[in-house]
Amino acid sequence: MKKNMSEQSRYRIRYQAADLVELEVLAATFGARSLFDKAANRGLTAYTDNTQDSTAVYLDRERILLASLDLLPEATIASLYAMTTFLADLFTSIFTPGPTPTLLVATNVSFAALQLVFLVLLILTYSIHFIVLSFLCGGLWWSINWFAAELEVARRTEKQQKEKERSEASDSEVNEHRKRRERSADDSGTETEGGEDRVVAAEERRKVNIAATLQPEGPEGEIRKRRSLGSSTGDLSTDSEWDKVDEADTKRIDVLRHDIYTTASMTATLSNTMAPNTADYGGDEISALVLDPGYTVTRAGFAGEDVPKSVIPSFYGIVPSVNGPKHLYGENAVHTPLPNIEVGNPISQSGVVEDWDTATQLWEYAITSRLTNTKPSNPLTNGLNDKTNDLKQEMEGVETQEKPLDENPLLMSETGWNTGKGREKLIEIAIENWGSPAFWLARSGVLSAFSAGKASALVIDVGAASTSITPVHDGLMLKKGTLRCPLAGNYISDQLRLIFSTSQPPIPLTPHYLINSKTPVDAGAPSQASYRTFPAGTAPHSSFRALQEERILTEFKESVVAVWGPNRLAGHNQHGGTNLDTARTQNARPFEMPDGYNQLFGLERYRATESLFDVKMALSDASHPAPTPNQTLPQMITQSLSQIDVDIRQHLLSNVVVVGGSSLIYGFNDRLKQELEAMYPGPRVRVFSPGIVVERKFSSWIGGSILASLGTFHQMWISKKEYDEHGPGIVEKRCK
C-alpha cells in the first residue's frame, strides 16, 4: 500500500496559512524529493495506524501530505512559502498588462545581478568594455523604473477620474429620482381634475389595441385573439406577452400614421411627379419597347426579354430614283450592290444624331419591321369585295392617322455626352411622331451597369466608333468623369489597313461583291481570282465598298487579332529579350481573304491593338494621324477617376464592367486588368464582363429591358399628359 501511494501521489505540499490562503508546489521543483518522500511515508504510517479502513488512505492522501508538514523544520517551510509566493506572483505578472510590483522586483534583481557580473569581469579582465556595458545597463535600468512610475501615476489619475464620474452619475440618478417622486406627487394631487381625460384616453388606446389584435369572427361566432410574432402558441397567454403585443401594435399605428402624413404631403407638393395613370400608357397589360440606337447597329425589342428581336444596321442605302434619292433600310439593303448605291449613317462617330429625319425613319423601321403589328390592309384590295371609291378613300384616311407606338411605352438609350436639344428631340419624336403614351430616356452606361447587376460601377464600353468611360454611382451617371475617345473598333480596322498596305508584298483587301470566282493558292502566294465588273456609271459608291471592307476586317478581328499580355509589346520579358521577338515566335493564325489570298499572321495580330494601351506602337499616315497619349485606355481611366470623389474610387475599381463588341478581342480583359493593377496597386481591382457574346454586344439594351420590365419603374415614366403640360423640357428634369 505504501508503494502504491508513492507511485500515484504527485508529492504535492499544501500549506494553509492563518489567512486561509492555499498554495501548491511540486516537490521535485525544489530538489527536496527525498525529504518529502520520507515525510510522506512517516505521515502515512502515523495516519494509517489510526485508520480502520485502508481505502481511506487513497481517498484522503491530501490530508496525509498536509500532516507530513509537521515533520519539516519551520525555517524550511517559511522559505518554501516565500519562494513559492514570489514565483507564483512572477508567473502571474507575465500575463498582467503593465509593470506589476513583482515584475519590477524581478527586473531590479536581474539588473543588480548583471551589474555584479560586470564588476567581477572588470576586476578579472581590466577591460573598459564592461564599464560601458555597466553604464548602458544602468541607464536601461533607470528608464524601466521611470516608465513604471509614470504608468503608475497615469493609472492613479484614471482611477480618480472614474471615481469622480461614478459619483457624479450617482448624484444625477438621485436627483432624477427625487424629481420623479415630486412629479408623481404633483400628478396624484391633480388626479381628480384630469381623471376623466385619462380614462377616455385609456379607453381609446384599449379600442385601438383590440382592433389591431383581433381577427375576424370565427365559424362558431366567437372572436379569437391574434398571436403576434414570437408569442406563445398555447391556448393561454401570459400578461407579458400581451404587453408585447400592445407595444408592437402601438409602434405599428405610429408608423402607419407617419406614412399617411408623408403620402399626403407628397401628394400635395409633388403632384406633377406622380406615376402616370394606367390608362395613359397601358399599364402592365402592354409591354414597353426598348430602343438602343448605336453607330453600327440599332437594337429594338420588348422589355423583359433576353435579347432584342430587331437588330438592323444603322447604315442605310441611298439609291437614285425619278422622284429623288430613295432610302433603303435593313440588312439586305446596305449589303446588296445596287447600281449607284451609296451608304450613309444618320449618327456621327461620336454617337450624336446629325440627320434627325433619316434617324426617325430608321428607328421606326427597326420597330415596325418585327415588333409592332402590321397595319390592317384595305379589305377592298383582297379580292372579296367590289371596288368602292368612297370606302377606299375612307380607309386611306384611317391608315394615315395610325401611329406605330399608340399602345407601347418607349425607353430609349443615349450617350453620356448627348446635348440637351438632342434629348428634347428624342422625346418629341417618341410622343408626337410615334404616339407613344409614355417615354423614358436612360444613359447607355447606366444601363450597361444594370445589365451586369450593379448599381455602382466603372463602365468601359469599347464599341465600333468610340470608347467611353462612364462612372456610375447608385444608378446615376457621374457626368464629370464621363470621357470618350475614338480608339475603338474602327481605329483597329484602320491599323489593320496600314499593316496590310505596308506589308511586303501588300496584302489585298477585296470585298466579296467584287469576286466572281477564285482558285486556291498557297500561303503567301498571289491570289488567282476573276473580278466582277459593272457597266459604266452603275458601280456602287466608294462608301459601299468601305462598308464591305469593314465586314472583312470585322471577321479578321474576331478570328485573328489578339491583345498582347501581360506586359507591353514594346517592353522586355523576364529573360532579357524584347516582347516583339517573343511575339514573332508565337503560334500564328491563318486567314483567307475573299479573293483566295491567305497568310499566317503572327506579330501583326498583336500590333493592331497595342496602341490602345501604348501610343508608341501606333501606326499612322497622312489620313490616319497618330493618337495622343491621353487617348489611350489607361490614361482615360486615370482621368475619369481623378474627376470623381476619392471615397468612391476604390469601390468603382472593384466593380469595373467591360462591354462593347470590340472588347471581345482575345486577351483584352486580362491586359486591362494588368494595366489597372499597375496604376492602382493599393485597391483591389475586379473586372466583370459577360461571358456570352450577345450580352457583351447588347449590354445597354439588356439593361433597358431589365429596367423597363420592373413593376416599380411605372412611376418613372414621363406620360403624354405630362409632356403636353410641360413640353419637351421635362426630359431634362426627370431623366438625369
PDB file of C-alpha atoms in Angstrom, residues 162-420:
ATOM      1  CA  LYS A 162     -13.532  57.172 -12.992  1.00  0.00           C
ATOM      2  CA  GLU A 163     -14.454  57.510  -9.337  1.00  0.00           C
ATOM      3  CA  LYS A 164     -15.397  61.136  -9.925  1.00  0.00           C
ATOM      4  CA  GLU A 165     -17.588  60.247 -12.904  1.00  0.00           C
ATOM      5  CA  ARG A 166     -19.195  57.423 -10.959  1.00  0.00           C
ATOM      6  CA  SER A 167     -20.030  59.776  -8.094  1.00  0.00           C
ATOM      7  CA  GLU A 168     -21.469  62.363 -10.483  1.00  0.00           C
ATOM      8  CA  ALA A 169     -23.589  59.701 -12.172  1.00  0.00           C
ATOM      9  CA  SER A 170     -24.942  58.505  -8.855  1.00  0.00           C
ATOM     10  CA  ASP A 171     -25.754  62.095  -7.850  1.00  0.00           C
ATOM     11  CA  SER A 172     -27.623  62.653 -11.123  1.00  0.00           C
ATOM     12  CA  GLU A 173     -29.596  59.452 -10.600  1.00  0.00           C
ATOM     13  CA  VAL A 174     -30.524  60.569  -7.107  1.00  0.00           C
ATOM     14  CA  ASN A 175     -31.674  63.962  -8.409  1.00  0.00           C
ATOM     15  CA  GLU A 176     -33.658  62.350 -11.207  1.00  0.00           C
ATOM     16  CA  HIS A 177     -35.309  60.012  -8.725  1.00  0.00           C
ATOM     17  CA  ARG A 178     -36.160  62.961  -6.486  1.00  0.00           C
ATOM     18  CA  LYS A 179     -37.686  64.878  -9.406  1.00  0.00           C
ATOM     19  CA  ARG A 180     -39.679  61.815 -10.445  1.00  0.00           C
ATOM     20  CA  ARG A 181     -41.100  61.496  -6.948  1.00  0.00           C
ATOM     21  CA  GLU A 182     -42.037  65.177  -6.869  1.00  0.00           C
ATOM     22  CA  ARG A 183     -43.673  64.872 -10.277  1.00  0.00           C
ATOM     23  CA  SER A 184     -45.654  61.822  -9.199  1.00  0.00           C
ATOM     24  CA  ALA A 185     -46.754  63.689  -6.074  1.00  0.00           C
ATOM     25  CA  ASP A 186     -47.984  66.587  -8.227  1.00  0.00           C
ATOM     26  CA  ASP A 187     -49.841  64.192 -10.514  1.00  0.00           C
ATOM     27  CA  SER A 188     -51.509  62.497  -7.549  1.00  0.00           C
ATOM     28  CA  GLY A 189     -52.633  65.903  -6.302  1.00  0.00           C
ATOM     29  CA  THR A 190     -54.336  66.721  -9.592  1.00  0.00           C
ATOM     30  CA  GLU A 191     -55.650  63.239 -10.268  1.00  0.00           C
ATOM     31  CA  THR A 192     -59.252  64.187  -9.699  1.00  0.00           C
ATOM     32  CA  GLU A 193     -59.007  67.052 -12.168  1.00  0.00           C
ATOM     33  CA  GLY A 194     -57.686  65.052 -15.143  1.00  0.00           C
ATOM     34  CA  GLY A 195     -59.149  61.689 -14.254  1.00  0.00           C
ATOM     35  CA  GLU A 196     -61.852  61.781 -16.863  1.00  0.00           C
ATOM     36  CA  ASP A 197     -59.439  62.690 -19.658  1.00  0.00           C
ATOM     37  CA  ARG A 198     -57.113  59.828 -18.739  1.00  0.00           C
ATOM     38  CA  VAL A 199     -59.996  57.389 -18.614  1.00  0.00           C
ATOM     39  CA  VAL A 200     -61.112  58.455 -22.101  1.00  0.00           C
ATOM     40  CA  ALA A 201     -57.551  58.211 -23.463  1.00  0.00           C
ATOM     41  CA  ALA A 202     -57.063  54.785 -21.907  1.00  0.00           C
ATOM     42  CA  GLU A 203     -60.348  53.610 -23.397  1.00  0.00           C
ATOM     43  CA  GLU A 204     -59.290  54.844 -26.858  1.00  0.00           C
ATOM     44  CA  ARG A 205     -55.955  53.064 -26.569  1.00  0.00           C
ATOM     45  CA  ARG A 206     -57.705  49.888 -25.489  1.00  0.00           C
ATOM     46  CA  LYS A 207     -60.004  50.056 -28.518  1.00  0.00           C
ATOM     47  CA  VAL A 208     -57.076  50.566 -30.878  1.00  0.00           C
ATOM     48  CA  ASN A 209     -55.176  47.642 -29.347  1.00  0.00           C
ATOM     49  CA  ILE A 210     -58.209  45.420 -29.559  1.00  0.00           C
ATOM     50  CA  ALA A 211     -58.839  46.375 -33.180  1.00  0.00           C
ATOM     51  CA  ALA A 212     -55.236  45.634 -34.038  1.00  0.00           C
ATOM     52  CA  THR A 213     -55.012  42.316 -32.209  1.00  0.00           C
ATOM     53  CA  LEU A 214     -58.363  40.748 -33.068  1.00  0.00           C
ATOM     54  CA  GLN A 215     -59.130  38.555 -36.044  1.00  0.00           C
ATOM     55  CA  PRO A 216     -62.452  38.309 -37.880  1.00  0.00           C
ATOM     56  CA  GLU A 217     -65.234  36.340 -36.248  1.00  0.00           C
ATOM     57  CA  GLY A 218     -64.700  32.569 -36.290  1.00  0.00           C
ATOM     58  CA  PRO A 219     -67.044  29.940 -37.608  1.00  0.00           C
ATOM     59  CA  GLU A 220     -68.693  29.435 -34.194  1.00  0.00           C
ATOM     60  CA  GLY A 221     -69.261  33.137 -33.781  1.00  0.00           C
ATOM     61  CA  GLU A 222     -66.565  33.823 -31.224  1.00  0.00           C
ATOM     62  CA  ILE A 223     -63.797  36.348 -31.714  1.00  0.00           C
ATOM     63  CA  ARG A 224     -60.280  34.952 -31.477  1.00  0.00           C
ATOM     64  CA  LYS A 225     -57.190  36.857 -30.474  1.00  0.00           C
ATOM     65  CA  ARG A 226     -54.361  37.028 -32.991  1.00  0.00           C
ATOM     66  CA  ARG A 227     -50.974  35.916 -31.775  1.00  0.00           C
ATOM     67  CA  SER A 228     -48.066  38.228 -32.525  1.00  0.00           C
ATOM     68  CA  LEU A 229     -44.720  37.060 -33.869  1.00  0.00           C
ATOM     69  CA  GLY A 230     -42.716  35.322 -31.181  1.00  0.00           C
ATOM     70  CA  SER A 231     -45.709  34.878 -28.842  1.00  0.00           C
ATOM     71  CA  SER A 232     -46.740  31.629 -27.217  1.00  0.00           C
ATOM     72  CA  THR A 233     -48.569  29.067 -29.330  1.00  0.00           C
ATOM     73  CA  GLY A 234     -50.559  27.697 -26.402  1.00  0.00           C
ATOM     74  CA  ASP A 235     -54.187  28.433 -25.584  1.00  0.00           C
ATOM     75  CA  LEU A 236     -53.278  30.660 -22.647  1.00  0.00           C
ATOM     76  CA  SER A 237     -51.158  33.827 -22.968  1.00  0.00           C
ATOM     77  CA  THR A 238     -49.253  35.478 -20.196  1.00  0.00           C
ATOM     78  CA  ASP A 239     -49.572  39.148 -19.306  1.00  0.00           C
ATOM     79  CA  SER A 240     -46.060  39.875 -20.533  1.00  0.00           C
ATOM     80  CA  GLU A 241     -46.914  38.508 -23.996  1.00  0.00           C
ATOM     81  CA  TRP A 242     -49.993  40.724 -24.245  1.00  0.00           C
ATOM     82  CA  ASP A 243     -47.890  43.679 -23.146  1.00  0.00           C
ATOM     83  CA  LYS A 244     -45.521  42.933 -26.051  1.00  0.00           C
ATOM     84  CA  VAL A 245     -48.469  42.773 -28.440  1.00  0.00           C
ATOM     85  CA  ASP A 246     -49.795  46.114 -27.225  1.00  0.00           C
ATOM     86  CA  GLU A 247     -46.398  47.725 -27.557  1.00  0.00           C
ATOM     87  CA  ALA A 248     -45.898  46.337 -31.085  1.00  0.00           C
ATOM     88  CA  ASP A 249     -49.367  47.490 -32.141  1.00  0.00           C
ATOM     89  CA  THR A 250     -48.691  50.981 -30.811  1.00  0.00           C
ATOM     90  CA  LYS A 251     -45.495  51.189 -32.851  1.00  0.00           C
ATOM     91  CA  ARG A 252     -47.338  49.881 -35.909  1.00  0.00           C
ATOM     92  CA  ILE A 253     -50.001  52.561 -35.567  1.00  0.00           C
ATOM     93  CA  ASP A 254     -47.354  55.280 -35.253  1.00  0.00           C
ATOM     94  CA  VAL A 255     -45.615  54.059 -38.407  1.00  0.00           C
ATOM     95  CA  LEU A 256     -48.923  53.941 -40.279  1.00  0.00           C
ATOM     96  CA  ARG A 257     -49.794  57.472 -39.161  1.00  0.00           C
ATOM     97  CA  HIS A 258     -46.363  58.707 -40.334  1.00  0.00           C
ATOM     98  CA  ASP A 259     -46.790  57.022 -43.732  1.00  0.00           C
ATOM     99  CA  ILE A 260     -50.224  58.576 -44.213  1.00  0.00           C
ATOM    100  CA  TYR A 261     -48.873  62.018 -43.373  1.00  0.00           C
ATOM    101  CA  THR A 262     -45.904  61.586 -45.710  1.00  0.00           C
ATOM    102  CA  THR A 263     -48.127  60.394 -48.551  1.00  0.00           C
ATOM    103  CA  ALA A 264     -50.477  63.314 -48.109  1.00  0.00           C
ATOM    104  CA  SER A 265     -47.598  65.793 -48.127  1.00  0.00           C
ATOM    105  CA  MET A 266     -46.080  64.305 -51.278  1.00  0.00           C
ATOM    106  CA  THR A 267     -49.467  64.331 -52.991  1.00  0.00           C
ATOM    107  CA  ALA A 268     -49.933  67.992 -52.208  1.00  0.00           C
ATOM    108  CA  THR A 269     -46.450  69.197 -53.158  1.00  0.00           C
ATOM    109  CA  LEU A 270     -45.231  66.767 -55.841  1.00  0.00           C
ATOM    110  CA  SER A 271     -48.347  66.084 -57.848  1.00  0.00           C
ATOM    111  CA  ASN A 272     -46.534  66.580 -61.131  1.00  0.00           C
ATOM    112  CA  THR A 273     -44.039  63.769 -60.386  1.00  0.00           C
ATOM    113  CA  MET A 274     -46.603  61.080 -59.600  1.00  0.00           C
ATOM    114  CA  ALA A 275     -46.785  57.926 -61.708  1.00  0.00           C
ATOM    115  CA  PRO A 276     -48.871  58.267 -64.866  1.00  0.00           C
ATOM    116  CA  ASN A 277     -52.303  56.771 -64.869  1.00  0.00           C
ATOM    117  CA  THR A 278     -52.667  53.235 -66.141  1.00  0.00           C
ATOM    118  CA  ALA A 279     -54.904  54.415 -68.937  1.00  0.00           C
ATOM    119  CA  ASP A 280     -52.208  56.866 -70.068  1.00  0.00           C
ATOM    120  CA  TYR A 281     -49.603  54.272 -71.032  1.00  0.00           C
ATOM    121  CA  GLY A 282     -51.208  50.840 -70.969  1.00  0.00           C
ATOM    122  CA  GLY A 283     -50.022  49.664 -67.530  1.00  0.00           C
ATOM    123  CA  ASP A 284     -48.998  46.047 -67.027  1.00  0.00           C
ATOM    124  CA  GLU A 285     -51.126  44.732 -69.870  1.00  0.00           C
ATOM    125  CA  ILE A 286     -48.886  46.219 -72.575  1.00  0.00           C
ATOM    126  CA  SER A 287     -45.124  45.588 -72.760  1.00  0.00           C
ATOM    127  CA  ALA A 288     -42.851  48.545 -73.140  1.00  0.00           C
ATOM    128  CA  LEU A 289     -40.435  48.813 -76.047  1.00  0.00           C
ATOM    129  CA  VAL A 290     -36.702  49.354 -75.640  1.00  0.00           C
ATOM    130  CA  LEU A 291     -34.761  51.121 -78.407  1.00  0.00           C
ATOM    131  CA  ASP A 292     -30.973  51.249 -78.295  1.00  0.00           C
ATOM    132  CA  PRO A 293     -29.541  53.159 -81.284  1.00  0.00           C
ATOM    133  CA  GLY A 294     -25.825  52.924 -81.987  1.00  0.00           C
ATOM    134  CA  TYR A 295     -23.362  53.953 -84.669  1.00  0.00           C
ATOM    135  CA  THR A 296     -23.114  50.466 -86.215  1.00  0.00           C
ATOM    136  CA  VAL A 297     -26.273  48.637 -85.089  1.00  0.00           C
ATOM    137  CA  THR A 298     -29.715  49.686 -83.856  1.00  0.00           C
ATOM    138  CA  ARG A 299     -31.377  47.299 -81.418  1.00  0.00           C
ATOM    139  CA  ALA A 300     -35.082  47.159 -80.534  1.00  0.00           C
ATOM    140  CA  GLY A 301     -37.256  44.743 -78.618  1.00  0.00           C
ATOM    141  CA  PHE A 302     -39.816  44.247 -75.887  1.00  0.00           C
ATOM    142  CA  ALA A 303     -38.952  44.894 -72.246  1.00  0.00           C
ATOM    143  CA  GLY A 304     -38.442  41.760 -70.184  1.00  0.00           C
ATOM    144  CA  GLU A 305     -36.911  39.703 -72.992  1.00  0.00           C
ATOM    145  CA  ASP A 306     -33.349  38.417 -73.005  1.00  0.00           C
ATOM    146  CA  VAL A 307     -32.231  39.711 -76.407  1.00  0.00           C
ATOM    147  CA  PRO A 308     -33.622  42.252 -78.870  1.00  0.00           C
ATOM    148  CA  LYS A 309     -35.807  40.836 -81.626  1.00  0.00           C
ATOM    149  CA  SER A 310     -34.962  43.561 -84.118  1.00  0.00           C
ATOM    150  CA  VAL A 311     -31.270  44.155 -84.862  1.00  0.00           C
ATOM    151  CA  ILE A 312     -30.596  46.160 -88.022  1.00  0.00           C
ATOM    152  CA  PRO A 313     -27.586  48.141 -89.265  1.00  0.00           C
ATOM    153  CA  SER A 314     -27.583  51.845 -88.504  1.00  0.00           C
ATOM    154  CA  PHE A 315     -26.336  52.372 -92.043  1.00  0.00           C
ATOM    155  CA  TYR A 316     -28.847  52.938 -94.808  1.00  0.00           C
ATOM    156  CA  GLY A 317     -28.676  52.768 -98.571  1.00  0.00           C
ATOM    157  CA  ILE A 318     -29.287  55.707-100.904  1.00  0.00           C
ATOM    158  CA  VAL A 319     -30.275  54.903-104.465  1.00  0.00           C
ATOM    159  CA  PRO A 320     -31.252  57.417-107.139  1.00  0.00           C
ATOM    160  CA  SER A 321     -34.810  57.388-108.480  1.00  0.00           C
ATOM    161  CA  VAL A 322     -37.075  59.509-110.608  1.00  0.00           C
ATOM    162  CA  ASN A 323     -38.577  61.244-107.590  1.00  0.00           C
ATOM    163  CA  GLY A 324     -35.213  61.843-105.969  1.00  0.00           C
ATOM    164  CA  PRO A 325     -32.908  59.797-103.689  1.00  0.00           C
ATOM    165  CA  LYS A 326     -34.603  56.826-102.066  1.00  0.00           C
ATOM    166  CA  HIS A 327     -33.569  55.487 -98.668  1.00  0.00           C
ATOM    167  CA  LEU A 328     -33.328  51.752 -98.054  1.00  0.00           C
ATOM    168  CA  TYR A 329     -33.151  50.251 -94.550  1.00  0.00           C
ATOM    169  CA  GLY A 330     -32.280  46.793 -93.310  1.00  0.00           C
ATOM    170  CA  GLU A 331     -29.559  44.182 -93.596  1.00  0.00           C
ATOM    171  CA  ASN A 332     -30.102  43.337 -97.253  1.00  0.00           C
ATOM    172  CA  ALA A 333     -30.444  46.951 -98.338  1.00  0.00           C
ATOM    173  CA  VAL A 334     -26.934  48.009 -97.340  1.00  0.00           C
ATOM    174  CA  HIS A 335     -25.156  44.824 -98.480  1.00  0.00           C
ATOM    175  CA  THR A 336     -26.656  44.422-101.944  1.00  0.00           C
ATOM    176  CA  PRO A 337     -24.570  46.113-104.696  1.00  0.00           C
ATOM    177  CA  LEU A 338     -27.373  48.029-106.373  1.00  0.00           C
ATOM    178  CA  PRO A 339     -26.479  50.456-109.178  1.00  0.00           C
ATOM    179  CA  ASN A 340     -25.017  53.687-107.843  1.00  0.00           C
ATOM    180  CA  ILE A 341     -25.887  52.762-104.278  1.00  0.00           C
ATOM    181  CA  GLU A 342     -24.432  54.959-101.612  1.00  0.00           C
ATOM    182  CA  VAL A 343     -24.245  54.185 -97.883  1.00  0.00           C
ATOM    183  CA  GLY A 344     -24.938  56.778 -95.207  1.00  0.00           C
ATOM    184  CA  ASN A 345     -25.350  56.935 -91.449  1.00  0.00           C
ATOM    185  CA  PRO A 346     -27.563  59.436 -89.573  1.00  0.00           C
ATOM    186  CA  ILE A 347     -25.361  59.139 -86.474  1.00  0.00           C
ATOM    187  CA  SER A 348     -21.844  60.539 -86.307  1.00  0.00           C
ATOM    188  CA  GLN A 349     -18.932  58.546 -84.938  1.00  0.00           C
ATOM    189  CA  SER A 350     -19.279  60.452 -81.670  1.00  0.00           C
ATOM    190  CA  GLY A 351     -22.752  58.967 -81.201  1.00  0.00           C
ATOM    191  CA  VAL A 352     -24.673  62.215 -81.778  1.00  0.00           C
ATOM    192  CA  VAL A 353     -27.521  62.279 -84.309  1.00  0.00           C
ATOM    193  CA  GLU A 354     -26.814  64.503 -87.318  1.00  0.00           C
ATOM    194  CA  ASP A 355     -29.772  63.699 -89.607  1.00  0.00           C
ATOM    195  CA  TRP A 356     -32.929  63.576 -87.495  1.00  0.00           C
ATOM    196  CA  ASP A 357     -35.347  62.832 -90.337  1.00  0.00           C
ATOM    197  CA  THR A 358     -33.394  59.818 -91.526  1.00  0.00           C
ATOM    198  CA  ALA A 359     -32.761  58.646 -87.968  1.00  0.00           C
ATOM    199  CA  THR A 360     -36.502  58.786 -87.247  1.00  0.00           C
ATOM    200  CA  GLN A 361     -37.280  56.667 -90.297  1.00  0.00           C
ATOM    201  CA  LEU A 362     -34.504  54.202 -89.479  1.00  0.00           C
ATOM    202  CA  TRP A 363     -35.682  53.723 -85.871  1.00  0.00           C
ATOM    203  CA  GLU A 364     -39.292  53.432 -86.959  1.00  0.00           C
ATOM    204  CA  TYR A 365     -38.298  50.710 -89.412  1.00  0.00           C
ATOM    205  CA  ALA A 366     -36.484  48.848 -86.624  1.00  0.00           C
ATOM    206  CA  ILE A 367     -39.678  48.934 -84.518  1.00  0.00           C
ATOM    207  CA  THR A 368     -42.328  48.256 -87.126  1.00  0.00           C
ATOM    208  CA  SER A 369     -40.461  45.646 -89.145  1.00  0.00           C
ATOM    209  CA  ARG A 370     -40.533  42.963 -86.431  1.00  0.00           C
ATOM    210  CA  LEU A 371     -42.127  44.270 -83.234  1.00  0.00           C
ATOM    211  CA  THR A 372     -45.443  46.034 -83.764  1.00  0.00           C
ATOM    212  CA  ASN A 373     -48.366  44.553 -85.622  1.00  0.00           C
ATOM    213  CA  THR A 374     -48.746  45.354 -89.273  1.00  0.00           C
ATOM    214  CA  LYS A 375     -51.395  47.840 -90.204  1.00  0.00           C
ATOM    215  CA  PRO A 376     -54.671  46.307 -91.424  1.00  0.00           C
ATOM    216  CA  SER A 377     -54.823  46.207 -95.183  1.00  0.00           C
ATOM    217  CA  ASN A 378     -57.669  47.639 -97.161  1.00  0.00           C
ATOM    218  CA  PRO A 379     -60.398  44.943 -97.402  1.00  0.00           C
ATOM    219  CA  LEU A 380     -61.277  46.245-100.877  1.00  0.00           C
ATOM    220  CA  THR A 381     -57.969  45.012-102.261  1.00  0.00           C
ATOM    221  CA  ASN A 382     -58.209  41.383-101.097  1.00  0.00           C
ATOM    222  CA  GLY A 383     -60.447  40.260-103.973  1.00  0.00           C
ATOM    223  CA  LEU A 384     -63.519  39.549-101.851  1.00  0.00           C
ATOM    224  CA  ASN A 385     -65.401  42.830-102.314  1.00  0.00           C
ATOM    225  CA  ASP A 386     -66.287  45.081-105.143  1.00  0.00           C
ATOM    226  CA  LYS A 387     -64.356  48.268-105.539  1.00  0.00           C
ATOM    227  CA  THR A 388     -65.914  51.298-103.918  1.00  0.00           C
ATOM    228  CA  ASN A 389     -64.051  54.553-104.216  1.00  0.00           C
ATOM    229  CA  ASP A 390     -65.708  56.125-101.168  1.00  0.00           C
ATOM    230  CA  LEU A 391     -64.779  53.292 -98.832  1.00  0.00           C
ATOM    231  CA  LYS A 392     -61.247  53.175-100.238  1.00  0.00           C
ATOM    232  CA  GLN A 393     -60.691  56.836 -99.561  1.00  0.00           C
ATOM    233  CA  GLU A 394     -62.064  56.427 -96.031  1.00  0.00           C
ATOM    234  CA  MET A 395     -59.648  53.572 -95.218  1.00  0.00           C
ATOM    235  CA  GLU A 396     -56.700  55.522 -96.553  1.00  0.00           C
ATOM    236  CA  GLY A 397     -57.559  58.325 -94.164  1.00  0.00           C
ATOM    237  CA  VAL A 398     -57.632  55.881 -91.229  1.00  0.00           C
ATOM    238  CA  GLU A 399     -54.230  54.459 -92.143  1.00  0.00           C
ATOM    239  CA  THR A 400     -52.628  57.874 -92.288  1.00  0.00           C
ATOM    240  CA  GLN A 401     -53.888  58.617 -88.756  1.00  0.00           C
ATOM    241  CA  GLU A 402     -52.378  55.483 -87.210  1.00  0.00           C
ATOM    242  CA  LYS A 403     -49.078  55.735 -85.334  1.00  0.00           C
ATOM    243  CA  PRO A 404     -46.631  52.882 -84.656  1.00  0.00           C
ATOM    244  CA  LEU A 405     -46.496  53.219 -80.838  1.00  0.00           C
ATOM    245  CA  ASP A 406     -50.055  54.057 -79.857  1.00  0.00           C
ATOM    246  CA  GLU A 407     -50.082  51.344 -77.171  1.00  0.00           C
ATOM    247  CA  ASN A 408     -46.451  50.861 -76.165  1.00  0.00           C
ATOM    248  CA  PRO A 409     -44.323  52.987 -73.834  1.00  0.00           C
ATOM    249  CA  LEU A 410     -40.811  53.554 -75.145  1.00  0.00           C
ATOM    250  CA  LEU A 411     -37.476  53.505 -73.331  1.00  0.00           C
ATOM    251  CA  MET A 412     -34.527  54.826 -75.321  1.00  0.00           C
ATOM    252  CA  SER A 413     -30.829  54.846 -74.583  1.00  0.00           C
ATOM    253  CA  GLU A 414     -28.471  57.734 -75.238  1.00  0.00           C
ATOM    254  CA  THR A 415     -24.788  58.523 -74.923  1.00  0.00           C
ATOM    255  CA  GLY A 416     -23.487  60.181 -71.812  1.00  0.00           C
ATOM    256  CA  TRP A 417     -22.478  63.305 -73.745  1.00  0.00           C
ATOM    257  CA  ASN A 418     -25.760  63.862 -75.588  1.00  0.00           C
ATOM    258  CA  THR A 419     -26.851  67.512 -75.769  1.00  0.00           C
ATOM    259  CA  GLY A 420     -29.975  68.967 -74.189  1.00  0.00           C
TER     260      GLY A 420
END
